[in-house]
Structures are given as C-alpha cells and as structure tokens.
Amino acid sequence: MSERSEPATSVGTSHVETEVGSVFVSNYPPYSFWGEDRAQGALDALQQPPRPDTPLGLYLHIPFCRRRCKFCYFKVYTDKNSSEIERYVEAVAAEAERAAKLPAVAGRPVKFVYFGGGTPSYLSTKHLRMLVERVRGAIPWDGIEEVAFEAEPGTLTEPKLATIREVGVTRLSLGVEHFDDEILRENGRAHVSKEIDRVIPWVRAAGFEQWNLDLIAGMVGDTDATWARAVERTIEASPDSVTIYQMELPFNTVYSKQKLEGGGPHIADWKTKRRWHDEAFRRLEQAGYELSSAYTMVKKGGNGRFVYRNSVWQGCDLLPLGVSSFGHMNGVHYQNISRWDEYLRRIEAGEAAVDRAYETSESERLTRELILQLKLGRISAAPFQEKFGVSILETFAGAFDKLKADGMLEIDGDEIRLTRTGLLRVDQLLPAFYAEAHQNARYT
Ligand SMILES: C[S@@+](CC[C@H](N)C(=O)[O-])C[C@H]1O[C@@H](n2cnc3c(N)ncnc32)[C@H](O)[C@@H]1O
Ligand code: SF4
C-alpha cells in the first residue's frame, strides 16, 4: 500500500492545522505528471524483456469496502454485489493471463505479491480462491518470498482466515486504526472494537509468518488519553509489526470535501500528530519493538522483513492488476483506468487497461529510490553509487545541507540518518529532493 510536493505541509507550515492537499509520498515523479498521452510508453515497455537483476512483484487491487471511511483517499466501491465482484475477479485474472504472455513478464520469477485495497479481505473465500488459482495459473509464484494481504477486522471470520492462509498469504495487515468505538464510528470505519478483539486471537492462531496492525494518529475525536489507550491496546495485541500513519487529508476524502466547503470537524494539527506518533514509537520501544521505517516498528528478534516495501523502494518492477492499480515496469510508471465500466470493458475485449503513464529518466529513478529509501530513516550512499554511478551526497548536497542545518538529518561518512524530528515528518521533507519542474506541483 500502500506505503503515496506538496502544497500544504511544507516544513514552514507544519505546526498548523492539517490542511486539505496533504499527501503521503509513495512515488516520484508525482502522479500529476503522468499522462494519458504517454500510455503507449507503458505498452512499449511491456513488450521489452526485463532489465537484468530487477525483481518482479504483483499488485492486485481489490477495491471493495463495507463502507467508505471519511478519511480514505483510495479508489473504493461500497455498492458492488457478489456477481459484480465475481466479474471483477475474472477480469483481474484475465488481465494477469494477458500480462503473463508479455516479454516483460513471461517466465519471470515472482518475488512477492501484494493484495491491496480497498479491502482484499472483503472478498468471499470462493472469490479469493478463484482469483489466486487463476492468477497463479498464469503467473506461477512458487518460491515466492512474501504474499502480503490487507484486511479490515470486521470482514474476517475464522474460515476466511484459514482460506487466506491456505492460498499462501504470509503477511496479514490488519487495518485497526483505533480501538475507541466513538472514534471509529465518527471516522466512518465499518468495524467496532468488539470485532477487533474477536479477530486478533484468530489471526494469531492462523499462523501467518507475520501480522501487522495499522493505526492512524490523528483520527477525528482523538485525544492524548484515547491515543495512549490505543497504543496500550496495540501492545497487548502483540503484532509482529505496527504501522502508524499520521492522518492525511488528500483532496478526495469526505473530510477534505467538508473542509473545502467551510465545514468539517477539527483534525489534529501536525505538531500534535507527530507528538502522538513519537509517543507511540517510544512506548513501543519500551515494549520490545524497534524502528523499521518512519511508519513501522517491528518486534526485536522477530520476522520484521517487509519484502514488498523494500523491493518497491529499491526500484523493482511492479505489475499492477485491477482497476486504478498502479505500478512500474521496465522504467515506466503506469496506472490502469480508474473507471469501473471502462476497466471491465477493456479487459473483457482483450485490451490493455493502461490509462496514464510516465517514462522515467535514470535521474528520476535515482531520486525516486533515494526519497523512498529515506523513509527507512537510514541509508548509505554506496548502493546508489553502485547502481547509478552517482554520489548522492554530491548530487543532492543542497538538500542534504539544508535538512542537516534544520536538524532533520545527520551525515556520518557514507551514512545518512534522519533524526527523530526528521523521521516524524519525512513526507514533508522529501520534496526538497525533487527536480525543479516537480516542485510545488499538485501530487495526484
Ligand atoms: C487500504 S487500507 C487497509 C485495508 C482496509 N481497507 C482497512 O482500512 O482496514 C490502507 C491503510 O491506509 C491508511 N489510511 C487510509 N486513509 C488514510 C489517511 N487519510 N491518512 C492516513 N492513513 C490513511 C489506513 O491506516 C489503512 O489501514
Ligand atoms: S476500509 Fe480501508 S480502503 Fe476502505 S474506505 Fe476505509 S481506509 Fe479506505
């Protein structure tokens, strides 16, 4: 996911109220630069053999949810019935079958698969089995390192969890977000705390290699006390990893629309969200967790690896399947069509579903990998020198110097480390590395 410049949250304004337009940086160049007129670039890239030493992952977008959360910025549908979902599953499978024959995909080993949402766990066991069977039939994934799967607590039952496990999922990520019923309700979540309490023992018993719990710092109605309690409940649940996002307000959320119309509830300011995020990290550290990235803490000595995240941040190929799904193949970013009817029509007609694309240059790929890996909180210059033949310390000296002077990072020989202050606002720092043409542009 997820794991997505920006007008409203520059360092200079970061103490103020969360404004509409903030974003989670998940890619570079920003999506607003991708164009429909460049779609042919993606189709051409798929006709090329893969670049050497580039792993391949699959991203399967499952865009269904029980209800639309008021803060959510993903492409989701809450109105699809079982036969429409079945038609969609068949389309995604057909898309995989079509892609499997392309030179960029044919015969390649698959390093990881990511089921993202929406809510993959919204699928029935029948549809999930159908989907996996057909996609695996087309693009075998024996020897895979990770199959990651997002789940919303209220959609899970014990038999469904058994199926999720049986189809090969190794990493289950549970979208808990908060444990307080009033806050869950206010923010439009479909689940309540009773459902969270019910599923956690089932998730543990299902025996995934790893399970993760997502929280959001700064949901509407949150306070110091409710947040502290959410962190304690998380520690009691004892997941292998905990991911904490600070509440963002991209343009397309319900709350953003309310705010743009002059209304909407109060959303905690950035300073408060960062403090909550920091307090949670400190408490998790005391409880035996350690930092894995700006968002994620993992149990010390446990299985904290996250193949999808690390591979994407290191520039792997990612084959996007499904409506609105986006990925990156042979140096070209692209996104599938976002309209339900048109996606189905194209796939059912045996056509590609590519909508918009962007052919990256070598220097854009370098910037992309640099900014995404900075989210790990610690990077070395040597791997960039080896891969791109470039000294990042020299090429990005201006940005590094400025961030160092602002107390956001430290440089020690070859190593660049974000300070805790920098780590907690990493998304707001990254535009400093963007090329001039991409600065101050709309992100999506
Ligand atoms: C696709 S959802 C996860 C699966 C499932 N749909 C769910 O919500 O339980 C991915 C994650 O994005 C995060 N998220 C969504 N909207 C957000 C926002 N506006 N700000 C911060 N995080 C957000 C939530 O933590 C959520 O768990
Ligand atoms: S359940 Fe997840 S994907 Fe669906 S609307 Fe809520 S946050 Fe978004």
Tab-separated table of C-alpha atoms and ligand atoms in Angstrom:
chain	number	residue	atom	x	y	z
A	1	MET	CA	0.000	0.000	0.000
A	2	SER	CA	0.082	1.484	0.305
A	3	GLU	CA	3.023	2.704	1.838
A	4	ARG	CA	1.860	7.985	-1.954
A	5	SER	CA	5.418	18.085	-3.353
A	6	GLU	CA	3.039	19.099	-1.618
A	7	PRO	CA	1.235	22.310	-1.115
A	8	ALA	CA	0.002	22.316	2.422
A	9	THR	CA	2.507	20.659	4.667
A	10	SER	CA	5.891	22.157	3.951
A	11	VAL	CA	8.244	22.362	6.912
A	12	GLY	CA	7.405	26.026	7.346
A	13	THR	CA	3.690	25.462	7.886
A	14	SER	CA	3.871	22.144	9.634
A	15	HIS	CA	2.753	23.410	13.053
A	16	VAL	CA	-0.649	24.443	11.759
A	17	GLU	CA	-3.954	22.668	11.276
A	18	THR	CA	-3.905	19.770	8.816
A	19	GLU	CA	-4.958	21.364	5.547
A	20	VAL	CA	-6.572	19.766	2.552
A	21	GLY	CA	-3.984	18.704	-0.006
A	22	SER	CA	-1.504	16.918	2.224
A	23	VAL	CA	-0.154	13.691	0.825
A	24	PHE	CA	1.688	10.547	1.647
A	25	VAL	CA	4.628	10.372	-0.780
A	26	SER	CA	4.547	6.970	-2.450
A	27	ASN	CA	6.136	7.688	-5.789
A	28	TYR	CA	8.156	10.065	-7.925
A	29	PRO	CA	7.686	11.995	-10.170
A	30	PRO	CA	4.287	12.985	-8.732
A	31	TYR	CA	1.237	11.336	-10.282
A	32	SER	CA	0.060	14.655	-11.713
A	33	PHE	CA	2.876	14.400	-14.280
A	34	TRP	CA	1.747	11.035	-15.595
A	35	GLY	CA	-0.234	11.423	-18.797
A	36	GLU	CA	-2.786	9.633	-20.919
A	37	ASP	CA	-0.771	10.754	-23.923
A	38	ARG	CA	2.118	8.686	-22.557
A	39	ALA	CA	0.178	5.441	-22.151
A	40	GLN	CA	1.857	3.983	-25.245
A	41	GLY	CA	5.165	4.202	-23.351
A	42	ALA	CA	3.884	1.625	-20.871
A	43	LEU	CA	2.616	-0.669	-23.613
A	44	ASP	CA	6.024	-0.467	-25.324
A	45	ALA	CA	7.844	-1.148	-22.035
A	46	LEU	CA	5.782	-4.297	-21.518
A	47	GLN	CA	6.974	-5.539	-24.921
A	48	GLN	CA	10.607	-5.334	-23.795
A	49	PRO	CA	12.452	-8.065	-21.900
A	50	PRO	CA	13.110	-7.236	-18.249
A	51	ARG	CA	16.136	-5.287	-17.138
A	52	PRO	CA	18.790	-7.526	-15.561
A	53	ASP	CA	18.684	-8.073	-11.787
A	54	THR	CA	15.253	-6.476	-11.408
A	55	PRO	CA	12.839	-8.409	-9.204
A	56	LEU	CA	9.175	-8.629	-10.147
A	57	GLY	CA	6.190	-8.222	-7.818
A	58	LEU	CA	2.445	-8.279	-8.481
A	59	TYR	CA	-0.004	-5.717	-7.101
A	60	LEU	CA	-3.605	-6.898	-7.064
A	61	HIS	CA	-6.059	-4.123	-6.350
A	62	ILE	CA	-9.241	-5.224	-4.576
A	63	PRO	CA	-11.319	-2.045	-4.477
A	64	PHE	CA	-14.250	-3.125	-2.293
A	65	CYS	CA	-15.092	-1.953	1.224
A	66	ARG	CA	-18.058	-2.338	3.535
A	67	ARG	CA	-18.195	1.420	3.984
A	68	ARG	CA	-16.118	4.400	2.865
A	69	CYS	CA	-14.088	5.818	5.763
A	70	LYS	CA	-14.346	9.596	5.906
A	71	PHE	CA	-10.558	9.998	5.748
A	72	CYS	CA	-9.884	7.493	2.984
A	73	TYR	CA	-8.281	8.522	-0.297
A	74	PHE	CA	-8.227	5.161	-2.062
A	75	LYS	CA	-10.366	4.163	-5.027
A	76	VAL	CA	-13.071	2.045	-3.384
A	77	TYR	CA	-16.592	0.790	-4.117
A	78	THR	CA	-19.161	0.049	-1.446
A	79	ASP	CA	-22.020	-0.822	-3.811
A	80	LYS	CA	-20.880	-3.964	-5.649
A	81	ASN	CA	-22.828	-7.185	-5.269
A	82	SER	CA	-21.467	-10.705	-5.421
A	83	SER	CA	-21.933	-11.160	-9.164
A	84	GLU	CA	-20.255	-7.830	-9.905
A	85	ILE	CA	-17.361	-8.845	-7.669
A	86	GLU	CA	-17.122	-12.168	-9.461
A	87	ARG	CA	-16.988	-10.369	-12.782
A	88	TYR	CA	-14.195	-8.189	-11.404
A	89	VAL	CA	-12.225	-11.181	-10.110
A	90	GLU	CA	-12.480	-12.759	-13.542
A	91	ALA	CA	-11.293	-9.548	-15.158
A	92	VAL	CA	-8.247	-9.295	-12.890
A	93	ALA	CA	-7.454	-12.932	-13.624
A	94	ALA	CA	-7.824	-12.289	-17.360
A	95	GLU	CA	-5.577	-9.256	-17.043
A	96	ALA	CA	-2.926	-11.456	-15.388
A	97	GLU	CA	-3.310	-14.085	-18.133
A	98	ARG	CA	-2.822	-11.410	-20.777
A	99	ALA	CA	0.188	-9.889	-18.974
A	100	ALA	CA	1.804	-13.304	-18.498
A	101	LYS	CA	2.460	-13.530	-22.237
A	102	LEU	CA	4.215	-10.172	-22.484
A	103	PRO	CA	8.027	-10.167	-22.817
A	104	ALA	CA	8.393	-8.071	-19.638
A	105	VAL	CA	6.602	-10.745	-17.593
A	106	ALA	CA	6.824	-14.119	-19.386
A	107	GLY	CA	8.758	-16.738	-17.467
A	108	ARG	CA	9.933	-14.375	-14.749
A	109	PRO	CA	10.063	-15.491	-11.125
A	110	VAL	CA	7.781	-13.507	-8.820
A	111	LYS	CA	9.399	-12.195	-5.656
A	112	PHE	CA	6.235	-11.012	-3.900
A	113	VAL	CA	2.531	-10.463	-4.332
A	114	TYR	CA	0.616	-7.649	-2.649
A	115	PHE	CA	-3.164	-7.745	-2.243
A	116	GLY	CA	-4.044	-4.107	-1.606
A	117	GLY	CA	-7.216	-2.171	-1.261
A	118	GLY	CA	-9.781	-1.260	-0.742
A	119	THR	CA	-10.184	-4.319	1.326
A	120	PRO	CA	-8.896	-7.638	-0.039
A	121	SER	CA	-10.490	-9.408	2.949
A	122	TYR	CA	-13.895	-8.234	1.685
A	123	LEU	CA	-13.632	-10.995	-0.961
A	124	SER	CA	-15.509	-14.185	-0.169
A	125	THR	CA	-13.458	-17.347	0.237
A	126	LYS	CA	-14.848	-18.560	-3.081
A	127	HIS	CA	-13.734	-15.436	-4.917
A	128	LEU	CA	-10.362	-15.368	-3.215
A	129	ARG	CA	-9.659	-18.981	-4.197
A	130	MET	CA	-10.795	-18.305	-7.775
A	131	LEU	CA	-8.568	-15.271	-8.038
A	132	VAL	CA	-5.449	-16.937	-6.657
A	133	GLU	CA	-5.917	-20.090	-8.674
A	134	ARG	CA	-6.222	-18.240	-11.967
A	135	VAL	CA	-3.518	-15.651	-11.347
A	136	ARG	CA	-1.093	-18.333	-10.162
A	137	GLY	CA	-2.012	-20.461	-13.136
A	138	ALA	CA	-0.959	-17.608	-15.393
A	139	ILE	CA	1.991	-16.238	-13.436
A	140	PRO	CA	3.358	-19.018	-11.212
A	141	TRP	CA	4.670	-17.806	-7.900
A	142	ASP	CA	6.367	-20.909	-6.479
A	143	GLY	CA	9.416	-19.875	-4.492
A	144	ILE	CA	7.829	-16.542	-3.645
A	145	GLU	CA	9.267	-14.642	-0.670
A	146	GLU	CA	6.128	-12.860	0.525
A	147	VAL	CA	2.395	-12.699	-0.120
A	148	ALA	CA	1.016	-9.648	1.691
A	149	PHE	CA	-2.697	-9.084	2.232
A	150	GLU	CA	-4.675	-6.173	3.708
A	151	ALA	CA	-7.663	-6.889	5.908
A	152	GLU	CA	-10.373	-4.931	7.705
A	153	PRO	CA	-11.221	-6.591	11.043
A	154	GLY	CA	-14.989	-6.798	10.533
A	155	THR	CA	-14.660	-8.733	7.274
A	156	LEU	CA	-12.755	-11.626	8.815
A	157	THR	CA	-14.125	-14.926	10.076
A	158	GLU	CA	-12.152	-17.962	11.190
A	159	PRO	CA	-12.858	-19.906	7.964
A	160	LYS	CA	-11.949	-16.876	5.859
A	161	LEU	CA	-8.660	-16.503	7.721
A	162	ALA	CA	-7.958	-20.191	7.130
A	163	THR	CA	-8.534	-19.650	3.406
A	164	ILE	CA	-6.327	-16.560	3.351
A	165	ARG	CA	-3.611	-18.651	4.969
A	166	GLU	CA	-4.203	-21.608	2.634
A	167	VAL	CA	-3.853	-19.551	-0.526
A	168	GLY	CA	-0.358	-18.703	0.645
A	169	VAL	CA	-0.581	-15.346	2.423
A	170	THR	CA	2.490	-14.831	4.611
A	171	ARG	CA	1.884	-11.283	5.849
A	172	LEU	CA	-1.530	-10.167	7.023
A	173	SER	CA	-2.028	-6.473	7.710
A	174	LEU	CA	-4.983	-5.578	9.881
A	175	GLY	CA	-6.485	-2.101	9.478
A	176	VAL	CA	-7.377	-1.444	13.102
A	177	GLU	CA	-6.698	2.335	13.000
A	178	HIS	CA	-8.011	2.862	16.555
A	179	PHE	CA	-9.639	0.904	19.381
A	180	ASP	CA	-12.098	3.559	20.563
A	181	ASP	CA	-15.663	2.924	19.370
A	182	GLU	CA	-16.663	6.584	19.378
A	183	ILE	CA	-13.636	7.486	17.227
A	184	LEU	CA	-14.122	4.530	14.889
A	185	ARG	CA	-17.763	5.497	14.390
A	186	GLU	CA	-17.089	9.199	13.876
A	187	ASN	CA	-14.449	8.456	11.227
A	188	GLY	CA	-16.783	6.186	9.317
A	189	ARG	CA	-14.994	2.903	9.983
A	190	ALA	CA	-17.188	-0.117	9.378
A	191	HIS	CA	-15.817	-2.036	12.354
A	192	VAL	CA	-16.048	-1.565	16.107
A	193	SER	CA	-13.654	-2.615	18.882
A	194	LYS	CA	-15.592	-5.816	19.596
A	195	GLU	CA	-14.696	-7.046	16.111
A	196	ILE	CA	-11.034	-6.185	16.624
A	197	ASP	CA	-10.975	-8.116	19.913
A	198	ARG	CA	-12.665	-11.061	18.263
A	199	VAL	CA	-10.299	-11.373	15.300
A	200	ILE	CA	-6.924	-10.899	16.965
A	201	PRO	CA	-6.845	-14.405	18.524
A	202	TRP	CA	-7.994	-15.853	15.196
A	203	VAL	CA	-5.234	-14.009	13.339
A	204	ARG	CA	-2.652	-15.294	15.803
A	205	ALA	CA	-3.979	-18.844	15.591
A	206	ALA	CA	-3.990	-18.801	11.787
A	207	GLY	CA	-0.189	-18.860	11.918
A	208	PHE	CA	0.859	-16.222	9.420
A	209	GLU	CA	4.602	-15.705	9.187
A	210	GLN	CA	3.892	-12.125	10.166
A	211	TRP	CA	0.955	-9.950	11.056
A	212	ASN	CA	0.858	-6.187	11.149
A	213	LEU	CA	-1.509	-3.761	12.820
A	214	ASP	CA	-2.207	-0.335	11.244
A	215	LEU	CA	-3.021	2.696	13.398
A	216	ILE	CA	-3.735	6.287	12.382
A	217	ALA	CA	-2.534	9.110	14.628
A	218	GLY	CA	-4.969	11.999	14.475
A	219	MET	CA	-8.336	10.475	13.709
A	220	VAL	CA	-11.194	12.863	14.345
A	221	GLY	CA	-12.027	12.900	18.049
A	222	ASP	CA	-8.686	11.520	19.229
A	223	THR	CA	-7.178	12.915	22.437
A	224	ASP	CA	-3.992	12.300	24.422
A	225	ALA	CA	-5.863	9.794	26.573
A	226	THR	CA	-7.612	7.859	23.779
A	227	TRP	CA	-4.404	7.679	21.755
A	228	ALA	CA	-2.358	6.429	24.717
A	229	ARG	CA	-5.015	3.772	25.292
A	230	ALA	CA	-4.901	2.735	21.609
A	231	VAL	CA	-1.149	2.264	21.889
A	232	GLU	CA	-1.559	0.133	25.040
A	233	ARG	CA	-4.206	-1.991	23.344
A	234	THR	CA	-1.811	-2.446	20.410
A	235	ILE	CA	0.943	-3.652	22.716
A	236	GLU	CA	-1.498	-6.099	24.335
A	237	ALA	CA	-2.408	-7.408	20.870
A	238	SER	CA	1.327	-8.010	20.319
A	239	PRO	CA	1.506	-7.940	16.497
A	240	ASP	CA	4.805	-8.673	14.765
A	241	SER	CA	4.773	-5.154	13.411
A	242	VAL	CA	2.881	-1.932	13.980
A	243	THR	CA	2.423	0.691	11.271
A	244	ILE	CA	1.420	4.203	12.253
A	245	TYR	CA	0.257	6.760	9.707
A	246	GLN	CA	-0.381	10.383	10.539
A	247	MET	CA	-3.817	11.422	9.295
A	248	GLU	CA	-3.503	12.915	5.818
A	249	LEU	CA	-6.130	14.975	4.055
A	250	PRO	CA	-5.680	14.457	0.312
A	251	PHE	CA	-8.268	16.195	-1.846
A	252	ASN	CA	-10.602	13.275	-2.384
A	253	THR	CA	-11.631	12.359	1.178
A	254	VAL	CA	-15.045	13.065	2.724
A	255	TYR	CA	-13.425	15.209	5.405
A	256	SER	CA	-11.473	17.183	2.760
A	257	LYS	CA	-14.673	17.951	0.868
A	258	GLN	CA	-16.355	19.101	4.076
A	259	LYS	CA	-13.389	21.300	4.889
A	260	LEU	CA	-13.271	22.827	1.417
A	261	GLU	CA	-16.928	23.711	1.841
A	262	GLY	CA	-16.016	25.543	5.039
A	263	GLY	CA	-17.177	22.859	7.476
A	264	GLY	CA	-15.956	19.527	8.733
A	265	PRO	CA	-14.676	18.506	12.124
A	266	HIS	CA	-11.412	19.545	13.721
A	267	ILE	CA	-8.420	17.467	12.634
A	268	ALA	CA	-5.398	17.486	14.928
A	269	ASP	CA	-2.552	19.721	13.756
A	270	TRP	CA	0.736	18.259	12.521
A	271	LYS	CA	2.553	19.032	15.749
A	272	THR	CA	0.053	17.014	17.759
A	273	LYS	CA	0.071	14.111	15.300
A	274	ARG	CA	3.857	13.986	15.335
A	275	ARG	CA	3.863	14.048	19.132
A	276	TRP	CA	1.380	11.170	19.248
A	277	HIS	CA	3.390	9.275	16.652
A	278	ASP	CA	6.564	9.832	18.675
A	279	GLU	CA	4.924	8.818	21.957
A	280	ALA	CA	3.702	5.621	20.348
A	281	PHE	CA	7.161	4.830	18.985
A	282	ARG	CA	8.722	5.416	22.406
A	283	ARG	CA	6.163	3.252	24.156
A	284	LEU	CA	6.597	0.504	21.544
A	285	GLU	CA	10.362	0.697	22.021
A	286	GLN	CA	9.860	0.080	25.741
A	287	ALA	CA	7.649	-2.872	24.851
A	288	GLY	CA	10.372	-4.540	22.742
A	289	TYR	CA	9.856	-3.094	19.283
A	290	GLU	CA	12.397	-1.328	17.092
A	291	LEU	CA	12.152	1.056	14.157
A	292	SER	CA	11.911	-0.440	10.717
A	293	SER	CA	10.857	2.728	8.876
A	294	ALA	CA	9.281	6.113	9.505
A	295	TYR	CA	5.938	4.337	9.942
A	296	THR	CA	6.669	0.811	11.073
A	297	MET	CA	8.040	-0.767	14.225
A	298	VAL	CA	8.843	-4.456	14.387
A	299	LYS	CA	9.376	-6.827	17.278
A	300	LYS	CA	13.065	-7.129	18.108
A	301	GLY	CA	14.373	-10.530	17.092
A	302	GLY	CA	11.147	-11.273	15.181
A	303	ASN	CA	10.418	-11.550	11.495
A	304	GLY	CA	10.217	-7.878	10.652
A	305	ARG	CA	11.069	-8.054	6.989
A	306	PHE	CA	8.720	-6.453	4.503
A	307	VAL	CA	9.662	-7.627	1.036
A	308	TYR	CA	7.051	-5.574	-0.830
A	309	ARG	CA	8.099	-2.297	0.767
A	310	ASN	CA	11.831	-2.865	0.406
A	311	SER	CA	11.554	-4.095	-3.173
A	312	VAL	CA	9.368	-1.197	-4.318
A	313	TRP	CA	11.611	1.308	-2.595
A	314	GLN	CA	14.603	-0.247	-4.398
A	315	GLY	CA	13.019	0.119	-7.825
A	316	CYS	CA	11.682	-3.377	-8.543
A	317	ASP	CA	9.181	-3.981	-11.309
A	318	LEU	CA	5.608	-3.996	-10.017
A	319	LEU	CA	2.911	-5.354	-12.301
A	320	PRO	CA	-0.357	-3.590	-11.471
A	321	LEU	CA	-3.549	-5.604	-11.868
A	322	GLY	CA	-7.046	-4.246	-11.341
A	323	VAL	CA	-8.993	-1.041	-11.725
A	324	SER	CA	-6.956	2.072	-10.945
A	325	SER	CA	-3.981	-0.066	-9.929
A	326	PHE	CA	-0.559	1.448	-10.487
A	327	GLY	CA	2.912	0.050	-10.903
A	328	HIS	CA	6.228	0.342	-12.624
A	329	MET	CA	7.619	-1.869	-15.411
A	330	ASN	CA	10.925	-1.512	-17.248
A	331	GLY	CA	11.373	2.059	-16.052
A	332	VAL	CA	7.843	3.214	-16.895
A	333	HIS	CA	5.275	4.154	-14.263
A	334	TYR	CA	1.696	3.499	-15.227
A	335	GLN	CA	-1.792	3.338	-13.839
A	336	ASN	CA	-4.792	1.390	-15.030
A	337	ILE	CA	-8.041	3.049	-15.926
A	338	SER	CA	-9.954	4.215	-12.820
A	339	ARG	CA	-13.491	3.826	-14.167
A	340	TRP	CA	-15.180	0.530	-13.318
A	341	ASP	CA	-17.145	0.071	-16.574
A	342	GLU	CA	-14.265	1.059	-18.793
A	343	TYR	CA	-11.802	-1.205	-16.958
A	344	LEU	CA	-14.129	-4.201	-17.375
A	345	ARG	CA	-14.917	-3.330	-20.971
A	346	ARG	CA	-11.277	-3.136	-21.967
A	347	ILE	CA	-10.206	-6.313	-20.196
A	348	GLU	CA	-13.203	-8.259	-21.486
A	349	ALA	CA	-12.351	-7.062	-25.003
A	350	GLY	CA	-8.820	-8.448	-24.537
A	351	GLU	CA	-7.280	-4.970	-24.413
A	352	ALA	CA	-4.770	-3.471	-22.003
A	353	ALA	CA	-6.227	-1.276	-19.239
A	354	VAL	CA	-3.374	1.254	-19.124
A	355	ASP	CA	-4.681	4.784	-18.668
A	356	ARG	CA	-1.754	7.065	-17.912
A	357	ALA	CA	1.997	6.592	-17.807
A	358	TYR	CA	5.323	8.253	-17.279
A	359	GLU	CA	8.673	7.114	-18.734
A	360	THR	CA	11.215	7.843	-16.036
A	361	SER	CA	14.743	9.012	-16.729
A	362	GLU	CA	17.720	7.495	-14.929
A	363	SER	CA	17.980	10.566	-12.709
A	364	GLU	CA	14.272	10.398	-11.822
A	365	ARG	CA	14.683	6.747	-10.851
A	366	LEU	CA	17.626	7.724	-8.670
A	367	THR	CA	15.564	10.446	-6.974
A	368	ARG	CA	12.643	8.081	-6.519
A	369	GLU	CA	14.721	5.384	-4.854
A	370	LEU	CA	16.517	7.943	-2.719
A	371	ILE	CA	13.368	9.581	-1.355
A	372	LEU	CA	11.555	6.305	-0.785
A	373	GLN	CA	14.534	4.751	0.989
A	374	LEU	CA	14.937	7.854	3.145
A	375	LYS	CA	11.667	6.681	4.712
A	376	LEU	CA	13.722	3.862	6.235
A	377	GLY	CA	15.384	6.557	8.349
A	378	ARG	CA	18.878	5.453	7.407
A	379	ILE	CA	20.593	4.983	4.051
A	380	SER	CA	24.122	4.504	2.749
A	381	ALA	CA	25.483	6.300	-0.278
A	382	ALA	CA	27.400	3.255	-1.573
A	383	PRO	CA	24.483	1.255	-3.052
A	384	PHE	CA	23.390	4.328	-5.041
A	385	GLN	CA	26.933	4.808	-6.320
A	386	GLU	CA	26.993	1.174	-7.356
A	387	LYS	CA	23.587	1.171	-9.043
A	388	PHE	CA	23.510	4.640	-10.614
A	389	GLY	CA	27.205	5.615	-10.681
A	390	VAL	CA	26.303	8.767	-8.769
A	391	SER	CA	27.363	10.178	-5.416
A	392	ILE	CA	24.081	11.131	-3.766
A	393	LEU	CA	25.998	13.215	-1.241
A	394	GLU	CA	27.303	15.383	-4.077
A	395	THR	CA	24.265	15.357	-6.366
A	396	PHE	CA	21.849	16.248	-3.565
A	397	ALA	CA	24.308	18.285	-1.478
A	398	GLY	CA	21.988	21.308	-1.391
A	399	ALA	CA	19.028	19.359	0.009
A	400	PHE	CA	21.160	17.389	2.465
A	401	ASP	CA	22.898	20.549	3.742
A	402	LYS	CA	19.602	22.349	4.255
A	403	LEU	CA	17.978	19.411	6.071
A	404	LYS	CA	21.088	18.935	8.179
A	405	ALA	CA	21.079	22.607	9.147
A	406	ASP	CA	17.392	22.268	10.077
A	407	GLY	CA	18.197	19.325	12.371
A	408	MET	CA	16.334	16.817	10.201
A	409	LEU	CA	19.269	14.535	9.424
A	410	GLU	CA	22.848	13.686	10.248
A	411	ILE	CA	25.586	12.564	7.902
A	412	ASP	CA	28.285	10.245	9.137
A	413	GLY	CA	30.740	9.319	6.382
A	414	ASP	CA	28.747	7.279	3.885
A	415	GLU	CA	25.644	7.069	6.055
A	416	ILE	CA	22.692	9.450	6.177
A	417	ARG	CA	20.417	9.170	9.207
A	418	LEU	CA	17.217	11.059	9.801
A	419	THR	CA	16.889	12.438	13.296
A	420	ARG	CA	13.670	11.560	15.138
A	421	THR	CA	12.415	15.045	14.278
A	422	GLY	CA	13.109	14.393	10.605
A	423	LEU	CA	11.691	10.889	10.630
A	424	LEU	CA	8.364	12.049	12.030
A	425	ARG	CA	7.875	14.492	9.140
A	426	VAL	CA	9.700	12.626	6.419
A	427	ASP	CA	6.904	13.050	3.835
A	428	GLN	CA	7.140	16.788	4.229
A	429	LEU	CA	10.922	16.787	3.695
A	430	LEU	CA	11.097	14.749	0.510
A	431	PRO	CA	10.086	17.467	-1.985
A	432	ALA	CA	13.478	19.068	-1.219
A	433	PHE	CA	14.977	16.356	-3.459
A	434	TYR	CA	12.561	16.848	-6.358
A	435	ALA	CA	13.716	18.338	-9.660
A	436	GLU	CA	12.658	21.950	-10.042
A	437	ALA	CA	9.984	21.056	-12.595
A	438	HIS	CA	8.268	18.840	-10.000
A	439	GLN	CA	8.386	21.259	-7.086
A	440	ASN	CA	5.179	22.847	-5.786
A	441	ALA	CA	3.050	20.778	-8.139
A	442	ARG	CA	-0.170	19.047	-7.267
A	443	TYR	CA	0.710	15.463	-6.246
A	444	THR	CA	-2.099	13.400	-7.758
B	1	LIG	C1	-6.162	0.085	2.056
B	1	LIG	S1	-6.204	0.466	3.750
B	1	LIG	C2	-6.043	-1.093	4.633
B	1	LIG	C3	-7.072	-2.185	4.495
B	1	LIG	C4	-8.514	-1.881	4.800
B	1	LIG	N1	-9.075	-1.167	3.704
B	1	LIG	C5	-8.716	-1.138	6.071
B	1	LIG	O1	-8.824	0.080	6.018
B	1	LIG	O2	-8.774	-1.788	7.105
B	1	LIG	C6	-4.564	1.029	3.997
B	1	LIG	C7	-4.303	1.902	5.184
B	1	LIG	O3	-4.217	3.254	4.769
B	1	LIG	C8	-4.337	4.070	5.909
B	1	LIG	N2	-5.069	5.291	5.535
B	1	LIG	C9	-6.150	5.424	4.751
B	1	LIG	N3	-6.507	6.723	4.633
B	1	LIG	C10	-5.601	7.435	5.360
B	1	LIG	C11	-5.421	8.829	5.637
B	1	LIG	N4	-6.228	9.757	5.131
B	1	LIG	N5	-4.381	9.195	6.402
B	1	LIG	C12	-3.536	8.271	6.915
B	1	LIG	N6	-3.661	6.948	6.689
B	1	LIG	C13	-4.681	6.530	5.930
B	1	LIG	C14	-5.033	3.251	6.967
B	1	LIG	O4	-4.166	3.038	8.048
B	1	LIG	C15	-5.311	1.935	6.276
B	1	LIG	O5	-5.155	0.841	7.132
B	2	SF4	S1	-11.778	0.308	4.737
B	2	SF4	FE1	-9.667	0.907	4.143
B	2	SF4	S2	-9.700	1.199	1.907
B	2	SF4	FE2	-11.842	1.052	2.626
B	2	SF4	S3	-12.503	3.153	2.847
B	2	SF4	FE3	-11.686	2.516	4.849
B	2	SF4	S4	-9.460	3.007	4.850
B	2	SF4	FE4	-10.233	3.149	2.757
